[in-house]
Short mmCIF file of C-alpha atoms in Angstrom, two decimals:
data_model
loop_
_atom_site.label_atom_id
_atom_site.label_comp_id
_atom_site.label_asym_id
_atom_site.label_seq_id
_atom_site.Cartn_x
_atom_site.Cartn_y
_atom_site.Cartn_z
CA UNK A 1 -10.18 9.12 -71.22
CA UNK A 2 -9.49 7.09 -68.03
CA UNK A 3 -7.52 3.89 -68.40
CA UNK A 4 -7.87 1.08 -65.82
CA UNK A 5 -5.42 -1.77 -65.72
CA UNK A 6 -6.89 -4.92 -64.09
CA UNK A 7 -4.68 -7.66 -62.70
CA UNK A 8 -6.31 -11.09 -62.15
CA UNK A 9 -6.74 -11.53 -58.41
CA UNK A 10 -7.08 -15.33 -58.39
CA UNK A 11 -8.70 -15.21 -54.93
CA UNK A 12 -10.19 -18.55 -53.98
CA UNK A 13 -13.34 -17.11 -52.39
CA UNK A 14 -13.59 -13.38 -51.56
CA UNK A 15 -11.69 -10.53 -53.27
CA UNK A 16 -11.76 -7.07 -51.72
CA UNK A 17 -10.61 -4.08 -53.78
CA UNK A 18 -8.19 -1.69 -52.10
CA UNK A 19 -6.41 1.48 -53.25
CA UNK A 20 -4.08 0.29 -55.98
CA UNK A 21 -4.32 -3.34 -54.93
CA UNK A 22 -6.64 -6.03 -53.52
CA UNK A 23 -6.86 -8.55 -50.69
CA UNK A 24 -8.26 -12.07 -50.46
CA UNK A 25 -10.34 -13.51 -47.65
CA UNK A 26 -12.46 -16.56 -46.88
CA UNK A 27 -16.01 -17.29 -45.79
CA UNK A 28 -16.82 -18.68 -42.36
CA UNK A 29 -15.38 -22.14 -41.79
CA UNK A 30 -12.28 -21.51 -43.90
CA UNK A 31 -8.94 -19.81 -43.32
CA UNK A 32 -6.58 -18.08 -45.73
CA UNK A 33 -3.55 -20.17 -46.65
CA UNK A 34 0.04 -18.93 -46.67
CA UNK A 35 -0.14 -17.97 -50.37
CA UNK A 36 -2.67 -15.27 -49.46
CA UNK A 37 -5.19 -16.51 -52.04
CA UNK A 38 -6.29 -20.08 -51.35
CA UNK A 39 -8.81 -20.99 -48.63
CA UNK A 40 -8.37 -24.06 -46.44
CA UNK A 41 -11.09 -25.78 -44.47
CA UNK A 42 -10.95 -25.28 -40.69
CA UNK A 43 -11.34 -28.56 -38.80
CA UNK A 44 -13.50 -27.34 -35.92
CA UNK A 45 -13.34 -30.78 -34.30
CA UNK A 46 -9.66 -30.28 -33.47
CA UNK A 47 -10.51 -27.51 -30.96
CA UNK A 48 -12.33 -28.77 -27.86
CA UNK A 49 -14.05 -31.43 -29.98
CA UNK A 50 -16.03 -28.63 -31.65
CA UNK A 51 -17.92 -28.16 -28.39
CA UNK A 52 -19.64 -31.54 -28.98
CA UNK A 53 -20.25 -33.65 -25.88
CA UNK A 54 -19.55 -36.91 -27.76
CA UNK A 55 -18.83 -37.24 -31.51
CA UNK A 56 -17.67 -34.44 -33.80
CA UNK A 57 -17.69 -34.71 -37.62
CA UNK A 58 -15.89 -32.18 -39.77
CA UNK A 59 -17.35 -31.21 -43.16
CA UNK A 60 -16.16 -28.55 -45.65
CA UNK A 61 -16.79 -25.17 -44.07
CA UNK A 62 -18.58 -26.50 -40.99
CA UNK A 63 -19.09 -29.47 -38.64
CA UNK A 64 -21.82 -31.35 -36.82
CA UNK A 65 -22.13 -33.37 -33.63
CA UNK A 66 -23.26 -36.97 -33.23
CA UNK A 67 -24.60 -39.05 -30.36
CA UNK A 68 -24.19 -42.67 -29.21
CA UNK A 69 -27.08 -45.10 -29.34
CA UNK A 70 -29.96 -44.60 -26.90
CA UNK A 71 -29.17 -40.88 -26.57
CA UNK A 72 -30.63 -37.87 -28.37
CA UNK A 73 -29.29 -34.51 -29.48
CA UNK A 74 -30.28 -31.57 -27.30
CA UNK A 75 -31.68 -28.34 -28.74
CA UNK A 76 -28.22 -26.73 -28.76
CA UNK A 77 -27.03 -29.33 -31.34
CA UNK A 78 -23.96 -29.97 -29.20
CA UNK A 79 -25.02 -32.06 -26.23
CA UNK A 80 -26.19 -35.67 -26.23
CA UNK A 81 -28.72 -36.41 -23.50
CA UNK A 82 -30.36 -39.56 -22.24
CA UNK A 83 -34.12 -39.80 -22.79
CA UNK A 84 -35.72 -38.20 -19.79
CA UNK A 85 -32.75 -35.93 -19.05
CA UNK A 86 -32.78 -32.16 -19.47
CA UNK A 87 -30.12 -29.52 -18.87
CA UNK A 88 -31.18 -26.00 -17.92
CA UNK A 89 -28.64 -23.21 -18.44
CA UNK A 90 -29.34 -20.07 -16.38
CA UNK A 91 -27.26 -16.93 -16.14
CA UNK A 92 -25.13 -18.29 -13.29
CA UNK A 93 -26.22 -21.93 -12.86
CA UNK A 94 -26.46 -25.29 -14.61
CA UNK A 95 -29.20 -27.73 -13.52
CA UNK A 96 -29.71 -31.34 -14.63
CA UNK A 97 -33.14 -32.95 -14.25
CA UNK A 98 -33.45 -36.75 -14.55
CA UNK A 99 -36.82 -38.50 -14.78
CA UNK A 100 -37.01 -41.30 -12.24
CA UNK A 101 -39.09 -43.32 -14.69
CA UNK A 102 -36.25 -43.24 -17.24
CA UNK A 103 -33.50 -43.82 -14.65
CA UNK A 104 -35.01 -46.28 -12.12
CA UNK A 105 -31.57 -47.48 -11.00
CA UNK A 106 -30.41 -44.00 -9.91
CA UNK A 107 -30.25 -43.41 -6.15
CA UNK A 108 -30.20 -39.67 -5.48
CA UNK A 109 -28.33 -40.24 -2.21
CA UNK A 110 -25.31 -41.59 -4.10
CA UNK A 111 -25.15 -39.08 -6.99
CA UNK A 112 -22.76 -36.15 -7.01
CA UNK A 113 -20.77 -33.91 -9.38
CA UNK A 114 -16.98 -33.85 -9.86
CA UNK A 115 -16.69 -32.57 -6.30
CA UNK A 116 -18.32 -35.16 -4.05
CA UNK A 117 -19.69 -32.43 -1.76
CA UNK A 118 -22.11 -31.37 -4.53
CA UNK A 119 -24.96 -33.84 -4.05
CA UNK A 120 -28.25 -34.52 -5.84
CA UNK A 121 -31.72 -33.86 -4.48
CA UNK A 122 -35.04 -35.35 -5.53
CA UNK A 123 -38.78 -34.91 -5.62
CA UNK A 124 -41.55 -37.38 -6.43
CA UNK A 125 -40.75 -37.53 -10.16
CA UNK A 126 -37.20 -36.25 -10.77
CA UNK A 127 -33.63 -36.36 -9.50
CA UNK A 128 -32.09 -32.87 -9.56
CA UNK A 129 -28.50 -31.72 -9.35
CA UNK A 130 -27.11 -28.23 -10.01
CA UNK A 131 -24.04 -26.05 -9.72
CA UNK A 132 -22.96 -22.50 -10.29
CA UNK A 133 -20.54 -21.87 -13.14
CA UNK A 134 -17.49 -21.69 -10.87
CA UNK A 135 -18.21 -24.44 -8.33
CA UNK A 136 -18.35 -28.23 -7.87
CA UNK A 137 -15.29 -28.80 -10.04
CA UNK A 138 -16.91 -27.21 -13.08
CA UNK A 139 -14.41 -26.75 -15.90
CA UNK A 140 -14.54 -24.42 -18.88
CA UNK A 141 -13.48 -24.80 -22.51
CA UNK A 142 -12.78 -21.46 -24.14
CA UNK A 143 -13.23 -20.61 -27.81
CA UNK A 144 -12.97 -17.27 -29.55
CA UNK A 145 -16.74 -16.77 -29.38
CA UNK A 146 -17.99 -18.90 -26.48
CA UNK A 147 -17.34 -20.23 -23.00
CA UNK A 148 -18.43 -23.86 -22.54
CA UNK A 149 -18.85 -24.79 -18.86
CA UNK A 150 -19.08 -28.52 -18.15
CA UNK A 151 -19.30 -30.99 -15.31
CA UNK A 152 -20.39 -34.60 -14.92
CA UNK A 153 -22.67 -36.68 -12.72
CA UNK A 154 -20.93 -39.47 -10.85
CA UNK A 155 -22.00 -42.16 -8.38
CA UNK A 156 -20.59 -43.39 -5.09
CA UNK A 157 -19.90 -47.06 -5.76
CA UNK A 158 -20.55 -49.46 -2.87
CA UNK A 159 -17.78 -52.09 -3.02
CA UNK A 160 -18.19 -55.42 -1.23
CA UNK A 161 -14.99 -57.06 0.12
CA UNK A 162 -12.96 -54.83 -2.22
CA UNK A 163 -14.04 -57.11 -5.08
CA UNK A 164 -17.61 -56.57 -6.30
CA UNK A 165 -20.22 -53.84 -6.47
CA UNK A 166 -23.94 -53.74 -7.13
CA UNK A 167 -23.86 -50.08 -8.13
CA UNK A 168 -24.06 -48.92 -11.75
CA UNK A 169 -21.01 -47.10 -13.11
CA UNK A 170 -22.37 -43.64 -13.92
CA UNK A 171 -20.50 -40.84 -15.63
CA UNK A 172 -22.87 -38.42 -17.36
CA UNK A 173 -21.22 -35.30 -18.75
CA UNK A 174 -23.29 -32.15 -19.33
CA UNK A 175 -22.44 -28.60 -20.34
CA UNK A 176 -23.78 -25.12 -21.04
CA UNK A 177 -22.41 -22.84 -23.74
CA UNK A 178 -22.48 -19.05 -23.31
CA UNK A 179 -21.63 -16.36 -25.82
CA UNK A 180 -18.67 -14.24 -24.72
CA UNK A 181 -20.50 -11.10 -25.81
CA UNK A 182 -23.50 -11.98 -23.69
CA UNK A 183 -21.46 -12.76 -20.58
CA UNK A 184 -19.23 -9.69 -20.92
CA UNK A 185 -22.30 -7.45 -21.20
CA UNK A 186 -22.92 -8.16 -17.52
CA UNK A 187 -21.30 -5.65 -15.16
CA UNK A 188 -18.94 -7.64 -12.93
CA UNK A 189 -17.63 -6.14 -9.70
CA UNK A 190 -14.45 -7.39 -7.99
CA UNK A 191 -15.26 -9.67 -5.05
CA UNK A 192 -12.50 -9.74 -2.43
CA UNK A 193 -14.44 -11.65 0.25
CA UNK A 194 -16.46 -14.86 0.06
CA UNK A 195 -18.50 -16.18 3.00
CA UNK A 196 -19.66 -19.76 2.52
CA UNK A 197 -20.72 -22.98 4.13
CA UNK A 198 -20.29 -26.56 2.89
CA UNK A 199 -21.16 -29.96 4.27
CA UNK A 200 -18.15 -31.39 6.04
CA UNK A 201 -16.35 -28.04 6.28
CA UNK A 202 -18.79 -25.80 8.15
CA UNK A 203 -18.69 -22.02 7.80
CA UNK A 204 -15.63 -20.33 6.34
CA UNK A 205 -14.52 -17.00 4.86
CA UNK A 206 -12.10 -16.46 1.97
CA UNK A 207 -10.37 -13.10 1.61
CA UNK A 208 -7.86 -11.67 -0.89
CA UNK A 209 -6.13 -8.28 -0.57
CA UNK A 210 -3.31 -6.16 -1.96
CA UNK A 211 -0.83 -4.93 0.66
CA UNK A 212 1.24 -1.76 0.76
CA UNK A 213 4.63 -3.27 1.63
CA UNK A 214 6.50 -6.57 1.76
CA UNK A 215 5.66 -6.78 5.47
CA UNK A 216 2.05 -7.66 4.50
CA UNK A 217 0.87 -5.63 7.49
CA UNK A 218 -1.43 -2.98 5.99
CA UNK A 219 -3.86 -3.88 3.20
CA UNK A 220 -5.32 -1.35 0.80
CA UNK A 221 -8.87 -0.38 1.72
CA UNK A 222 -11.89 -0.10 -0.56
CA UNK A 223 -11.43 3.67 -0.76
CA UNK A 224 -7.86 3.24 -2.13
CA UNK A 225 -9.04 1.69 -5.42
CA UNK A 226 -8.03 2.05 -8.15
CA UNK A 227 -4.49 1.52 -6.85
CA UNK A 228 -1.79 3.39 -8.76
CA UNK A 229 1.49 1.45 -9.10
CA UNK A 230 4.59 2.30 -11.20
CA UNK A 231 5.43 -0.16 -13.93
CA UNK A 232 7.76 -3.00 -12.89
CA UNK A 233 7.33 -2.31 -9.17
CA UNK A 234 6.35 -5.09 -6.75
CA UNK A 235 2.72 -5.86 -5.96
CA UNK A 236 1.96 -7.72 -2.71
CA UNK A 237 -0.96 -10.17 -2.70
CA UNK A 238 -2.26 -12.21 0.23
CA UNK A 239 -5.25 -14.56 0.51
CA UNK A 240 -6.53 -16.39 3.58
CA UNK A 241 -9.28 -18.57 5.05
CA UNK A 242 -10.96 -18.04 8.41
CA UNK A 243 -12.96 -20.90 9.93
CA UNK A 244 -13.79 -22.60 13.20
CA UNK A 245 -12.48 -25.78 11.56
CA UNK A 246 -8.78 -26.40 11.05
CA UNK A 247 -8.65 -25.36 7.37
CA UNK A 248 -5.78 -24.36 5.09
CA UNK A 249 -6.04 -22.46 1.80
CA UNK A 250 -4.70 -22.94 -1.71
CA UNK A 251 -4.92 -21.04 -5.00
CA UNK A 252 -5.57 -23.54 -7.80
CA UNK A 253 -5.32 -20.81 -10.44
CA UNK A 254 -4.57 -17.08 -10.44
CA UNK A 255 -4.74 -14.88 -13.53
CA UNK A 256 -4.97 -11.25 -14.57
CA UNK A 257 -7.36 -9.68 -17.06
CA UNK A 258 -8.30 -6.23 -18.35
CA UNK A 259 -11.81 -6.48 -16.88
CA UNK A 260 -13.34 -7.59 -13.59
CA UNK A 261 -14.49 -10.86 -15.20
CA UNK A 262 -12.42 -14.00 -14.61
CA UNK A 263 -12.96 -15.49 -18.09
CA UNK A 264 -12.43 -12.34 -20.19
CA UNK A 265 -9.67 -12.10 -22.79
CA UNK A 266 -6.79 -11.39 -22.93
CA UNK A 267 -5.63 -13.08 -19.75
CA UNK A 268 -2.23 -13.76 -18.20
CA UNK A 269 -1.65 -16.71 -15.83
CA UNK A 270 0.17 -16.12 -12.56
CA UNK A 271 -0.56 -19.51 -10.93
CA UNK A 272 -1.80 -22.53 -12.88
CA UNK A 273 -2.68 -25.87 -11.23
CA UNK A 274 -0.93 -24.59 -8.11
CA UNK A 275 2.30 -23.80 -10.00
CA UNK A 276 3.75 -20.32 -10.37
CA UNK A 277 3.82 -19.12 -14.00
CA UNK A 278 5.53 -15.71 -13.90
CA UNK A 279 9.29 -15.27 -13.77
CA UNK A 280 9.15 -12.28 -11.39
CA UNK A 281 6.89 -13.99 -8.85
CA UNK A 282 8.26 -14.75 -5.39
CA UNK A 283 5.94 -17.37 -3.95
CA UNK A 284 6.50 -20.21 -1.51
CA UNK A 285 3.44 -22.39 -1.04
CA UNK A 286 2.82 -23.70 2.49
CA UNK A 287 0.39 -26.67 2.45
CA UNK A 288 -0.25 -26.16 6.17
CA UNK A 289 -1.00 -22.44 5.98
CA UNK A 290 -4.36 -20.75 6.50
CA UNK A 291 -2.93 -17.86 4.48
CA UNK A 292 -0.64 -17.63 1.45
CA UNK A 293 1.15 -14.65 -0.05
CA UNK A 294 3.26 -13.72 -3.05
CA UNK A 295 4.77 -10.67 -4.66
CA UNK A 296 5.08 -9.98 -8.37
CA UNK A 297 6.32 -7.09 -10.47
CA UNK A 298 3.59 -4.94 -11.98
CA UNK A 299 2.98 -5.03 -15.72
CA UNK A 300 0.56 -3.80 -18.34
CA UNK A 301 -1.17 -5.55 -21.17
CA UNK A 302 0.61 -4.83 -24.45
CA UNK A 303 -0.67 -1.68 -26.21
CA UNK A 304 -2.83 -0.84 -23.20
CA UNK A 305 -2.28 1.43 -20.20
CA UNK A 306 -5.74 1.21 -18.65
CA UNK A 307 -6.17 -1.24 -15.77
CA UNK A 308 -5.33 -4.76 -14.59
CA UNK A 309 -7.54 -7.02 -12.43
CA UNK A 310 -6.31 -9.98 -10.35
CA UNK A 311 -8.37 -13.17 -9.92
CA UNK A 312 -7.71 -16.33 -7.90
CA UNK A 313 -9.62 -19.63 -7.71
CA UNK A 314 -9.35 -20.52 -4.02
CA UNK A 315 -10.20 -23.71 -2.16
CA UNK A 316 -9.75 -24.94 1.40
CA UNK A 317 -8.84 -28.32 2.89
CA UNK A 318 -8.39 -29.84 6.33
CA UNK A 319 -4.87 -29.22 7.53
CA UNK A 320 -3.80 -32.83 8.00
CA UNK A 321 -5.78 -34.48 5.19
CA UNK A 322 -3.39 -36.61 3.13
CA UNK A 323 -5.77 -36.90 0.16
CA UNK A 324 -6.55 -33.19 -0.05
CA UNK A 325 -5.87 -31.02 -3.08
CA UNK A 326 -4.00 -28.61 -0.83
CA UNK A 327 -1.56 -31.32 0.25
CA UNK A 328 -0.65 -32.07 -3.40
CA UNK A 329 0.40 -28.50 -4.17
CA UNK A 330 1.81 -27.78 -7.62
CA UNK A 331 0.71 -30.35 -10.20
CA UNK A 332 3.19 -30.33 -13.07
CA UNK A 333 2.34 -32.05 -16.34
CA UNK A 334 3.83 -35.39 -15.34
CA UNK A 335 2.14 -35.41 -11.95
CA UNK A 336 -1.21 -34.57 -13.59
CA UNK A 337 -0.82 -37.49 -15.99
CA UNK A 338 -0.03 -39.79 -13.08
CA UNK A 339 -3.05 -38.49 -11.19
CA UNK A 340 -5.34 -38.87 -14.20
CA UNK A 341 -4.28 -42.49 -14.52
CA UNK A 342 -5.69 -43.20 -11.06
CA UNK A 343 -9.36 -42.30 -11.35
CA UNK A 344 -10.09 -43.13 -7.74
CA UNK A 345 -7.74 -40.40 -6.57
CA UNK A 346 -9.69 -37.72 -8.47
CA UNK A 347 -13.06 -38.86 -7.13
CA UNK A 348 -11.93 -38.78 -3.52
CA UNK A 349 -9.65 -35.74 -3.61
CA UNK A 350 -10.80 -33.67 -0.65
CA UNK A 351 -11.38 -29.93 -0.63
CA UNK A 352 -14.11 -27.34 -0.61
CA UNK A 353 -15.50 -26.10 -3.87
CA UNK A 354 -13.39 -23.57 -5.77
CA UNK A 355 -14.45 -19.96 -5.34
CA UNK A 356 -13.20 -17.05 -7.45
CA UNK A 357 -12.08 -13.88 -5.71
CA UNK A 358 -11.09 -10.78 -7.66
CA UNK A 359 -9.27 -7.60 -6.72
CA UNK A 360 -8.50 -4.37 -8.53
CA UNK A 361 -8.27 -2.37 -10.56
CA UNK A 362 -4.54 -1.67 -10.64
CA UNK A 363 -3.50 1.37 -12.69
CA UNK A 364 0.04 1.83 -14.00
CA UNK A 365 1.38 5.12 -12.65
CA UNK A 366 3.58 7.49 -14.61
CA UNK A 367 7.18 7.47 -13.38
CA UNK A 368 9.06 10.57 -12.25
CA UNK A 369 11.33 10.22 -15.29
CA UNK A 370 8.32 10.36 -17.61
CA UNK A 371 6.93 13.39 -15.81
CA UNK A 372 10.33 15.09 -15.99
CA UNK A 373 10.53 14.33 -19.72
CA UNK A 374 7.13 15.97 -20.20
CA UNK A 375 8.31 19.04 -18.34
CA UNK A 376 11.47 19.25 -20.41
CA UNK A 377 9.44 19.00 -23.61
CA UNK A 378 7.13 21.81 -22.50
CA UNK A 379 10.13 24.03 -21.76
CA UNK A 380 11.63 23.31 -25.17
CA UNK A 381 8.44 24.67 -26.73
CA UNK A 382 8.50 28.02 -24.82
CA UNK A 383 7.18 30.79 -27.15
CA UNK A 384 9.90 33.18 -25.92
CA UNK A 385 12.57 30.91 -27.40
CA UNK A 386 10.79 30.81 -30.76
CA UNK A 387 10.33 34.59 -30.82
CA UNK A 388 14.00 35.12 -29.97
CA UNK A 389 14.98 32.73 -32.71
CA UNK A 390 12.80 34.64 -35.17
CA UNK A 391 14.60 37.87 -34.34
CA UNK A 392 17.95 36.25 -34.92
CA UNK A 393 17.01 35.13 -38.42
CA UNK A 394 15.25 32.40 -40.40
CA UNK A 395 18.09 29.93 -40.08
CA UNK A 396 18.04 30.04 -36.27
CA UNK A 397 14.26 29.54 -36.30
CA UNK A 398 14.66 26.34 -38.33
CA UNK A 399 17.34 25.08 -35.94
CA UNK A 400 15.18 25.69 -32.85
CA UNK A 401 12.17 23.98 -34.42
CA UNK A 402 14.34 21.00 -35.37
CA UNK A 403 15.62 20.75 -31.78
CA UNK A 404 12.05 20.87 -30.46
CA UNK A 405 11.05 18.03 -32.77
CA UNK A 406 14.03 15.96 -31.62
CA UNK A 407 13.09 16.61 -27.98
CA UNK A 408 9.56 15.35 -28.59
CA UNK A 409 10.88 12.24 -30.36
CA UNK A 410 13.32 11.63 -27.52
CA UNK A 411 10.53 11.92 -24.95
CA UNK A 412 8.35 9.44 -26.84
CA UNK A 413 11.20 6.96 -27.23
CA UNK A 414 12.18 7.34 -23.58
CA UNK A 415 8.61 6.73 -22.42
CA UNK A 416 8.27 3.68 -24.65
CA UNK A 417 11.46 2.14 -23.26
CA UNK A 418 10.50 2.90 -19.66
CA UNK A 419 7.08 1.38 -20.04
CA UNK A 420 8.36 -1.79 -21.60
CA UNK A 421 11.08 -2.56 -19.07
CA UNK A 422 9.42 -5.66 -17.64
CA UNK A 423 12.30 -8.03 -18.13
CA UNK A 424 13.37 -9.77 -21.32
CA UNK A 425 10.73 -9.82 -24.07
CA UNK A 426 10.04 -13.51 -24.60
CA UNK A 427 7.06 -14.53 -26.71
CA UNK A 428 5.35 -16.85 -24.22
CA UNK A 429 5.20 -17.60 -20.52
CA UNK A 430 6.63 -21.06 -21.23
CA UNK A 431 9.77 -19.55 -22.75
CA UNK A 432 10.19 -17.27 -19.75
CA UNK A 433 9.77 -20.18 -17.35
CA UNK A 434 12.20 -22.28 -19.42
CA UNK A 435 14.81 -19.51 -19.19
CA UNK A 436 14.26 -19.17 -15.45
CA UNK A 437 14.45 -22.95 -14.90
CA UNK A 438 17.43 -23.52 -17.19
CA UNK A 439 19.32 -25.39 -14.48
CA UNK A 440 16.42 -27.34 -12.97
CA UNK A 441 16.05 -31.06 -13.59
CA UNK A 442 13.62 -31.97 -16.39
CA UNK A 443 11.30 -33.80 -13.96
CA UNK A 444 10.76 -30.57 -12.06
CA UNK A 445 9.93 -28.44 -15.08
CA UNK A 446 6.42 -27.01 -15.32
CA UNK A 447 4.86 -27.58 -18.73
CA UNK A 448 1.87 -25.85 -20.29
CA UNK A 449 -1.43 -27.47 -19.46
CA UNK A 450 -4.25 -27.86 -21.98
CA UNK A 451 -6.69 -25.14 -20.93
CA UNK A 452 -10.28 -25.93 -20.10
#
């Protein structure tokens, strides 16, 4: 007769039976506490305001969004819209449509997005303004399941004698939310060249390439990809702008991912807000340069030897424009706070729209040491040695087999150490940068920025 001994699980919500034990878990909207049994409510409003455009209210196991007076909730239950305003979310674009009847004081000639070069248009009944997901100063809030792209409609205020204005103060935020699974199902191809044209800047071309040596003389061609690079060897990256105007180039952000898509996870920041973020990077930004370059030691994503893609958000400015984003360079945390305190500076900061260029894939090559270790292991398993050992007696056979096992273990350990020699193993980029900047004044330190 079978005898089963049951121990009370005391799980707060879900108990899952396992071989000789059990595990507790929680339903959606809750997280397991440190005791491994109790479930605690997740306050979704603490992360990106729950995705709500205005008010977020947390309730046990969920949340909901609220709207100010004279606005209504959109069909996505996240965005508050004015009566007569609609937001259309396409695969690559966001478009806002405003009824003239509902917004009689709006002048389409004065409306723009976060980048003043992105202007509104109009027809007989509506004012229209749109942007792609990576242009016009569009920002993104990232959650585990979604990417929320947002921008806002602003107005050019006409100021009389630097004292008064007869223009309404307009700041209408809108956003589109996309499922990560849906976006990642699209096949993205690396784009190393962008040819564009913008009002005030004319025609221009952005380009980003990997180069073979530190001389930055010979770039890899399309037929060279995927590029095979040994682990912890230098990669040479250069990006440039070509234009009939006197333009310079800047990388606002550069990151690496495991796919050709800029917003995929995991991701590792190389440049953030114009500031270098990797301890091995050698990069000197020139605010007057039509090209920029840096070198960085190759790496792999942890527990993955497949590929690495490089992405940079590039923008261009006039060479001698004092108010340009390019002239400001690296914006550390303190400088960003100072800039945010002066709203007028943000509205009139001059540059082209940001455009994302991608390059890759980069494959981590096997080192000569690893290949030699493989060869040594194969030799240690030669059948002739085993046969000879068998003729000498059972004891010798056991010894040879034991040596072969040790050789395999040595090879595995050697490969693991070789592939993880990418500097000291700190837990975050901030800790690496803190170690690197140990003797730099506090005012010059680069702090982590809240990601959008």
